Amino acid sequence: MVGQRLSTIVSTTAKLPKCDIVPKKYTGPSINELSKTRREHLNPSIKTYYSKPLAIHQGHRQWLFDLEGKRYLDMFGGICTVSVGHAHPKISEAVTKQLNTLGHCSNVYYHEKIHEYSKRLAEKLPGDLNVIYFVNSGSEANDLAILLARCYTEKNSVMSLKNCYHGMTYQTMALTSNSCYKYPVTQNPGFYTTMNPDVYRGLWGGNNCRDSPVQTDRQCACTDECQAGIKYFEQFVSELECNVPRSGLAAFFAESIQGVGGAVQFPKNYIRKVYGAVKETGCVFVSDEVQAGFGRTGEHFWGFESHGIKPDIVTMAKGIGNGFPLAAVATTTEVAEALTKADHFNTFGGNPVSCTVGLTVLEIIEEESLQLNSHRVGTHLLLELSKLRDEFSYVGDVRGKGLMVGVELVQDKGSRKPIEAVKFLRLWEICREQGLIVGKGGLYGNVLRLKPPMCITQEDADFAVEVLKNALSEISNS
């Protein structure tokens, strides 16, 4: 029965917005051949979305095309990674030119692009965050940030928030707080977590707590200061007093908005309070901007700016390279000096091609006003999604800023129990059938993640909402 339901196509179908691109004809291996190769030669722990694997052949801006040429609106952006659009012609042109000039040069030598890009990237950061380390992934960036913090403070303890995701290296696995990403091996020592200040699902929170166009439907009496933020901060202090050695923390890590955790936003002033407390002890504050950075949250270029803080270390990846394997760590000269206690080297960090991509992404964000577009289209999307929360009992919460959006699905609004997996998967399948790709996340895998290329239009946003409405209508009537 489940398989029959998953293959059913709903009668109400949304109309895809116009696109002038005609995809190239696919001539490669069949889906069956690809599946066989995947089973035999690829990492068996890689999870494939959908009942029938989705095989992508071509991309253009906010659009993706499968092997048969079917078009999809990509509202997941390759897991919040495609920032300026698939196959952007300016990036393709810049990369081709650079490859024809110099494809690789170790950073033990001078080459123009690493110097130009480090300067341009530092100019986008506030204050004295002027030293840039180039690496290849967000996990690697956070791993390096831990090393920097420990070398600088000469302390070992590191704290993060429950429900966070900071990577999957052996060290960042201990920093991440989600059992889905914990292998049954001895975890690295010195890592601690504190209560996640989730104003929808947590102990405290209400409808005045979030910096978002859409508030949770829980009631609160907050006026001048968010009381939920105070209570969660007290839990943080308790964690320090009870579990962390008296020498104190080397680093506190926080995403500006939790990404994999389901676009969870923190109560107003919570991050600022934690920041103030850890700075008093000499602890390094690390802002993980892997998903929230580069204009995605709309009002600011960096997510941490909405919290009113200036971190000691900023880690970034994903949107920095529009899908190219590029990441970076930014810090102060003082903190960076601590890493000279031994030699540090990265073979591919600052590669001429990757730096060219990074430079071009910065140019496109500015030239096409993509940060402003994230704010305008993202606010519209959030407000339209909030109407679905009012209409459907399965929609428990809508949250986010700009084009970093989460929709939490529940069995009913009263209990907030996660929606049954079969219903969630059916909704997911309907979205795909109607040409919409969305992600999922959250501790219980019940949050729809909408983090598209920042070039999407209001028409695209309306299409996404219409498809979700169709899907919610079907699972409500099934």
JSON list of N, CA, C and O in Angstrom, two decimals, residues 25-58:
[
{"chain": "A", "resi": 25, "resn": "LYS", "atom": "N", "xyz": [20.71, 17.15, -24.59]},
{"chain": "A", "resi": 25, "resn": "LYS", "atom": "CA", "xyz": [20.27, 15.76, -24.56]},
{"chain": "A", "resi": 25, "resn": "LYS", "atom": "C", "xyz": [21.28, 14.92, -23.79]},
{"chain": "A", "resi": 25, "resn": "LYS", "atom": "O", "xyz": [22.49, 15.00, -24.01]},
{"chain": "A", "resi": 26, "resn": "TYR", "atom": "N", "xyz": [20.78, 14.12, -22.86]},
{"chain": "A", "resi": 26, "resn": "TYR", "atom": "CA", "xyz": [21.64, 13.26, -22.07]},
{"chain": "A", "resi": 26, "resn": "TYR", "atom": "C", "xyz": [21.96, 12.00, -22.85]},
{"chain": "A", "resi": 26, "resn": "TYR", "atom": "O", "xyz": [21.07, 11.33, -23.39]},
{"chain": "A", "resi": 27, "resn": "THR", "atom": "N", "xyz": [23.26, 11.64, -22.91]},
{"chain": "A", "resi": 27, "resn": "THR", "atom": "CA", "xyz": [23.68, 10.46, -23.67]},
{"chain": "A", "resi": 27, "resn": "THR", "atom": "C", "xyz": [24.52, 9.51, -22.83]},
{"chain": "A", "resi": 27, "resn": "THR", "atom": "O", "xyz": [25.16, 8.60, -23.37]},
{"chain": "A", "resi": 28, "resn": "GLY", "atom": "N", "xyz": [24.54, 9.71, -21.50]},
{"chain": "A", "resi": 28, "resn": "GLY", "atom": "CA", "xyz": [25.39, 8.89, -20.64]},
{"chain": "A", "resi": 28, "resn": "GLY", "atom": "C", "xyz": [24.72, 7.60, -20.21]},
{"chain": "A", "resi": 28, "resn": "GLY", "atom": "O", "xyz": [23.71, 7.15, -20.79]},
{"chain": "A", "resi": 29, "resn": "PRO", "atom": "N", "xyz": [25.27, 6.97, -19.17]},
{"chain": "A", "resi": 29, "resn": "PRO", "atom": "CA", "xyz": [24.73, 5.69, -18.67]},
{"chain": "A", "resi": 29, "resn": "PRO", "atom": "C", "xyz": [23.28, 5.84, -18.21]},
{"chain": "A", "resi": 29, "resn": "PRO", "atom": "O", "xyz": [22.85, 6.90, -17.77]},
{"chain": "A", "resi": 30, "resn": "SER", "atom": "N", "xyz": [22.53, 4.74, -18.29]},
{"chain": "A", "resi": 30, "resn": "SER", "atom": "CA", "xyz": [21.14, 4.75, -17.84]},
{"chain": "A", "resi": 30, "resn": "SER", "atom": "C", "xyz": [21.07, 4.84, -16.33]},
{"chain": "A", "resi": 30, "resn": "SER", "atom": "O", "xyz": [22.06, 4.64, -15.63]},
{"chain": "A", "resi": 31, "resn": "ILE", "atom": "N", "xyz": [19.87, 5.13, -15.81]},
{"chain": "A", "resi": 31, "resn": "ILE", "atom": "CA", "xyz": [19.68, 5.21, -14.37]},
{"chain": "A", "resi": 31, "resn": "ILE", "atom": "C", "xyz": [20.01, 3.88, -13.70]},
{"chain": "A", "resi": 31, "resn": "ILE", "atom": "O", "xyz": [20.57, 3.83, -12.61]},
{"chain": "A", "resi": 32, "resn": "ASN", "atom": "N", "xyz": [19.71, 2.77, -14.38]},
{"chain": "A", "resi": 32, "resn": "ASN", "atom": "CA", "xyz": [20.02, 1.45, -13.83]},
{"chain": "A", "resi": 32, "resn": "ASN", "atom": "C", "xyz": [21.53, 1.22, -13.75]},
{"chain": "A", "resi": 32, "resn": "ASN", "atom": "O", "xyz": [22.04, 0.65, -12.77]},
{"chain": "A", "resi": 33, "resn": "GLU", "atom": "N", "xyz": [22.24, 1.67, -14.78]},
{"chain": "A", "resi": 33, "resn": "GLU", "atom": "CA", "xyz": [23.70, 1.53, -14.78]},
{"chain": "A", "resi": 33, "resn": "GLU", "atom": "C", "xyz": [24.33, 2.40, -13.69]},
{"chain": "A", "resi": 33, "resn": "GLU", "atom": "O", "xyz": [25.26, 1.99, -13.01]},
{"chain": "A", "resi": 34, "resn": "LEU", "atom": "N", "xyz": [23.79, 3.61, -13.52]},
{"chain": "A", "resi": 34, "resn": "LEU", "atom": "CA", "xyz": [24.29, 4.49, -12.47]},
{"chain": "A", "resi": 34, "resn": "LEU", "atom": "C", "xyz": [24.05, 3.89, -11.09]},
{"chain": "A", "resi": 34, "resn": "LEU", "atom": "O", "xyz": [24.91, 3.94, -10.21]},
{"chain": "A", "resi": 35, "resn": "SER", "atom": "N", "xyz": [22.88, 3.29, -10.91]},
{"chain": "A", "resi": 35, "resn": "SER", "atom": "CA", "xyz": [22.55, 2.66, -9.63]},
{"chain": "A", "resi": 35, "resn": "SER", "atom": "C", "xyz": [23.48, 1.49, -9.34]},
{"chain": "A", "resi": 35, "resn": "SER", "atom": "O", "xyz": [23.92, 1.30, -8.19]},
{"chain": "A", "resi": 36, "resn": "LYS", "atom": "N", "xyz": [23.80, 0.71, -10.36]},
{"chain": "A", "resi": 36, "resn": "LYS", "atom": "CA", "xyz": [24.71, -0.42, -10.19]},
{"chain": "A", "resi": 36, "resn": "LYS", "atom": "C", "xyz": [26.10, 0.06, -9.79]},
{"chain": "A", "resi": 36, "resn": "LYS", "atom": "O", "xyz": [26.72, -0.48, -8.87]},
{"chain": "A", "resi": 37, "resn": "THR", "atom": "N", "xyz": [26.59, 1.10, -10.46]},
{"chain": "A", "resi": 37, "resn": "THR", "atom": "CA", "xyz": [27.90, 1.66, -10.12]},
{"chain": "A", "resi": 37, "resn": "THR", "atom": "C", "xyz": [27.91, 2.20, -8.70]},
{"chain": "A", "resi": 37, "resn": "THR", "atom": "O", "xyz": [28.88, 2.01, -7.96]},
{"chain": "A", "resi": 38, "resn": "ARG", "atom": "N", "xyz": [26.83, 2.85, -8.34]},
{"chain": "A", "resi": 38, "resn": "ARG", "atom": "CA", "xyz": [26.74, 3.41, -6.99]},
{"chain": "A", "resi": 38, "resn": "ARG", "atom": "C", "xyz": [26.80, 2.32, -5.93]},
{"chain": "A", "resi": 38, "resn": "ARG", "atom": "O", "xyz": [27.50, 2.46, -4.91]},
{"chain": "A", "resi": 39, "resn": "ARG", "atom": "N", "xyz": [26.07, 1.23, -6.16]},
{"chain": "A", "resi": 39, "resn": "ARG", "atom": "CA", "xyz": [26.06, 0.12, -5.21]},
{"chain": "A", "resi": 39, "resn": "ARG", "atom": "C", "xyz": [27.44, -0.50, -5.06]},
{"chain": "A", "resi": 39, "resn": "ARG", "atom": "O", "xyz": [27.87, -0.88, -3.97]},
{"chain": "A", "resi": 40, "resn": "GLU", "atom": "N", "xyz": [28.16, -0.59, -6.18]},
{"chain": "A", "resi": 40, "resn": "GLU", "atom": "CA", "xyz": [29.42, -1.33, -6.19]},
{"chain": "A", "resi": 40, "resn": "GLU", "atom": "C", "xyz": [30.64, -0.49, -5.83]},
{"chain": "A", "resi": 40, "resn": "GLU", "atom": "O", "xyz": [31.62, -1.02, -5.30]},
{"chain": "A", "resi": 41, "resn": "HIS", "atom": "N", "xyz": [30.59, 0.82, -6.09]},
{"chain": "A", "resi": 41, "resn": "HIS", "atom": "CA", "xyz": [31.82, 1.60, -6.00]},
{"chain": "A", "resi": 41, "resn": "HIS", "atom": "C", "xyz": [31.74, 2.88, -5.17]},
{"chain": "A", "resi": 41, "resn": "HIS", "atom": "O", "xyz": [32.78, 3.51, -4.94]},
{"chain": "A", "resi": 42, "resn": "LEU", "atom": "N", "xyz": [30.55, 3.27, -4.73]},
{"chain": "A", "resi": 42, "resn": "LEU", "atom": "CA", "xyz": [30.44, 4.51, -3.95]},
{"chain": "A", "resi": 42, "resn": "LEU", "atom": "C", "xyz": [30.17, 4.21, -2.48]},
{"chain": "A", "resi": 42, "resn": "LEU", "atom": "O", "xyz": [29.66, 3.15, -2.13]},
{"chain": "A", "resi": 43, "resn": "ASN", "atom": "N", "xyz": [30.49, 5.16, -1.65]},
{"chain": "A", "resi": 43, "resn": "ASN", "atom": "CA", "xyz": [30.28, 5.08, -0.21]},
{"chain": "A", "resi": 43, "resn": "ASN", "atom": "C", "xyz": [28.86, 4.58, 0.10]},
{"chain": "A", "resi": 43, "resn": "ASN", "atom": "O", "xyz": [27.88, 5.24, -0.23]},
{"chain": "A", "resi": 44, "resn": "PRO", "atom": "N", "xyz": [28.72, 3.42, 0.74]},
{"chain": "A", "resi": 44, "resn": "PRO", "atom": "CA", "xyz": [27.39, 2.84, 0.97]},
{"chain": "A", "resi": 44, "resn": "PRO", "atom": "C", "xyz": [26.55, 3.62, 1.99]},
{"chain": "A", "resi": 44, "resn": "PRO", "atom": "O", "xyz": [25.34, 3.40, 2.09]},
{"chain": "A", "resi": 45, "resn": "SER", "atom": "N", "xyz": [27.17, 4.53, 2.73]},
{"chain": "A", "resi": 45, "resn": "SER", "atom": "CA", "xyz": [26.41, 5.30, 3.72]},
{"chain": "A", "resi": 45, "resn": "SER", "atom": "C", "xyz": [25.74, 6.53, 3.12]},
{"chain": "A", "resi": 45, "resn": "SER", "atom": "O", "xyz": [24.96, 7.20, 3.79]},
{"chain": "A", "resi": 46, "resn": "ILE", "atom": "N", "xyz": [26.05, 6.84, 1.85]},
{"chain": "A", "resi": 46, "resn": "ILE", "atom": "CA", "xyz": [25.40, 7.98, 1.20]},
{"chain": "A", "resi": 46, "resn": "ILE", "atom": "C", "xyz": [23.92, 7.67, 1.01]},
{"chain": "A", "resi": 46, "resn": "ILE", "atom": "O", "xyz": [23.55, 6.66, 0.41]},
{"chain": "A", "resi": 47, "resn": "LYS", "atom": "N", "xyz": [23.07, 8.54, 1.53]},
{"chain": "A", "resi": 47, "resn": "LYS", "atom": "CA", "xyz": [21.63, 8.33, 1.41]},
{"chain": "A", "resi": 47, "resn": "LYS", "atom": "C", "xyz": [21.11, 8.98, 0.13]},
{"chain": "A", "resi": 47, "resn": "LYS", "atom": "O", "xyz": [21.51, 10.07, -0.23]},
{"chain": "A", "resi": 48, "resn": "THR", "atom": "N", "xyz": [20.21, 8.27, -0.54]},
{"chain": "A", "resi": 48, "resn": "THR", "atom": "CA", "xyz": [19.60, 8.79, -1.77]},
{"chain": "A", "resi": 48, "resn": "THR", "atom": "C", "xyz": [18.19, 9.25, -1.47]},
{"chain": "A", "resi": 48, "resn": "THR", "atom": "O", "xyz": [17.40, 8.52, -0.88]},
{"chain": "A", "resi": 49, "resn": "TYR", "atom": "N", "xyz": [17.87, 10.46, -1.88]},
{"chain": "A", "resi": 49, "resn": "TYR", "atom": "CA", "xyz": [16.52, 10.99, -1.69]},
{"chain": "A", "resi": 49, "resn": "TYR", "atom": "C", "xyz": [15.53, 10.33, -2.66]},
{"chain": "A", "resi": 49, "resn": "TYR", "atom": "O", "xyz": [15.90, 9.93, -3.76]},
{"chain": "A", "resi": 50, "resn": "TYR", "atom": "N", "xyz": [14.29, 10.24, -2.21]},
{"chain": "A", "resi": 50, "resn": "TYR", "atom": "CA", "xyz": [13.15, 9.79, -3.02]},
{"chain": "A", "resi": 50, "resn": "TYR", "atom": "C", "xyz": [13.13, 8.27, -3.24]},
{"chain": "A", "resi": 50, "resn": "TYR", "atom": "O", "xyz": [14.15, 7.59, -3.16]},
{"chain": "A", "resi": 51, "resn": "SER", "atom": "N", "xyz": [11.92, 7.77, -3.54]},
{"chain": "A", "resi": 51, "resn": "SER", "atom": "CA", "xyz": [11.74, 6.34, -3.76]},
{"chain": "A", "resi": 51, "resn": "SER", "atom": "C", "xyz": [12.45, 5.89, -5.03]},
{"chain": "A", "resi": 51, "resn": "SER", "atom": "O", "xyz": [12.96, 4.77, -5.11]},
{"chain": "A", "resi": 52, "resn": "LYS", "atom": "N", "xyz": [12.49, 6.75, -6.04]},
{"chain": "A", "resi": 52, "resn": "LYS", "atom": "CA", "xyz": [13.26, 6.51, -7.25]},
{"chain": "A", "resi": 52, "resn": "LYS", "atom": "C", "xyz": [14.35, 7.57, -7.28]},
{"chain": "A", "resi": 52, "resn": "LYS", "atom": "O", "xyz": [14.05, 8.76, -7.22]},
{"chain": "A", "resi": 53, "resn": "PRO", "atom": "N", "xyz": [15.62, 7.17, -7.35]},
{"chain": "A", "resi": 53, "resn": "PRO", "atom": "CA", "xyz": [16.70, 8.16, -7.29]},
{"chain": "A", "resi": 53, "resn": "PRO", "atom": "C", "xyz": [16.54, 9.25, -8.34]},
{"chain": "A", "resi": 53, "resn": "PRO", "atom": "O", "xyz": [16.15, 9.01, -9.48]},
{"chain": "A", "resi": 54, "resn": "LEU", "atom": "N", "xyz": [16.83, 10.47, -7.95]},
{"chain": "A", "resi": 54, "resn": "LEU", "atom": "CA", "xyz": [16.79, 11.61, -8.86]},
{"chain": "A", "resi": 54, "resn": "LEU", "atom": "C", "xyz": [18.20, 11.79, -9.43]},
{"chain": "A", "resi": 54, "resn": "LEU", "atom": "O", "xyz": [19.15, 12.03, -8.68]},
{"chain": "A", "resi": 55, "resn": "ALA", "atom": "N", "xyz": [18.33, 11.66, -10.73]},
{"chain": "A", "resi": 55, "resn": "ALA", "atom": "CA", "xyz": [19.62, 11.81, -11.40]},
{"chain": "A", "resi": 55, "resn": "ALA", "atom": "C", "xyz": [19.63, 13.13, -12.17]},
{"chain": "A", "resi": 55, "resn": "ALA", "atom": "O", "xyz": [18.81, 13.34, -13.07]},
{"chain": "A", "resi": 56, "resn": "ILE", "atom": "N", "xyz": [20.54, 14.01, -11.82]},
{"chain": "A", "resi": 56, "resn": "ILE", "atom": "CA", "xyz": [20.60, 15.35, -12.40]},
{"chain": "A", "resi": 56, "resn": "ILE", "atom": "C", "xyz": [21.62, 15.38, -13.53]},
{"chain": "A", "resi": 56, "resn": "ILE", "atom": "O", "xyz": [22.75, 14.90, -13.39]},
{"chain": "A", "resi": 57, "resn": "HIS", "atom": "N", "xyz": [21.23, 15.99, -14.63]},
{"chain": "A", "resi": 57, "resn": "HIS", "atom": "CA", "xyz": [22.10, 16.08, -15.79]},
{"chain": "A", "resi": 57, "resn": "HIS", "atom": "C", "xyz": [22.63, 17.49, -16.02]},
{"chain": "A", "resi": 57, "resn": "HIS", "atom": "O", "xyz": [23.80, 17.68, -16.39]},
{"chain": "A", "resi": 58, "resn": "GLN", "atom": "N", "xyz": [21.80, 18.50, -15.78]},
{"chain": "A", "resi": 58, "resn": "GLN", "atom": "CA", "xyz": [22.19, 19.86, -16.12]},
{"chain": "A", "resi": 58, "resn": "GLN", "atom": "C", "xyz": [21.53, 20.85, -15.15]},
{"chain": "A", "resi": 58, "resn": "GLN", "atom": "O", "xyz": [20.47, 20.57, -14.58]}
]
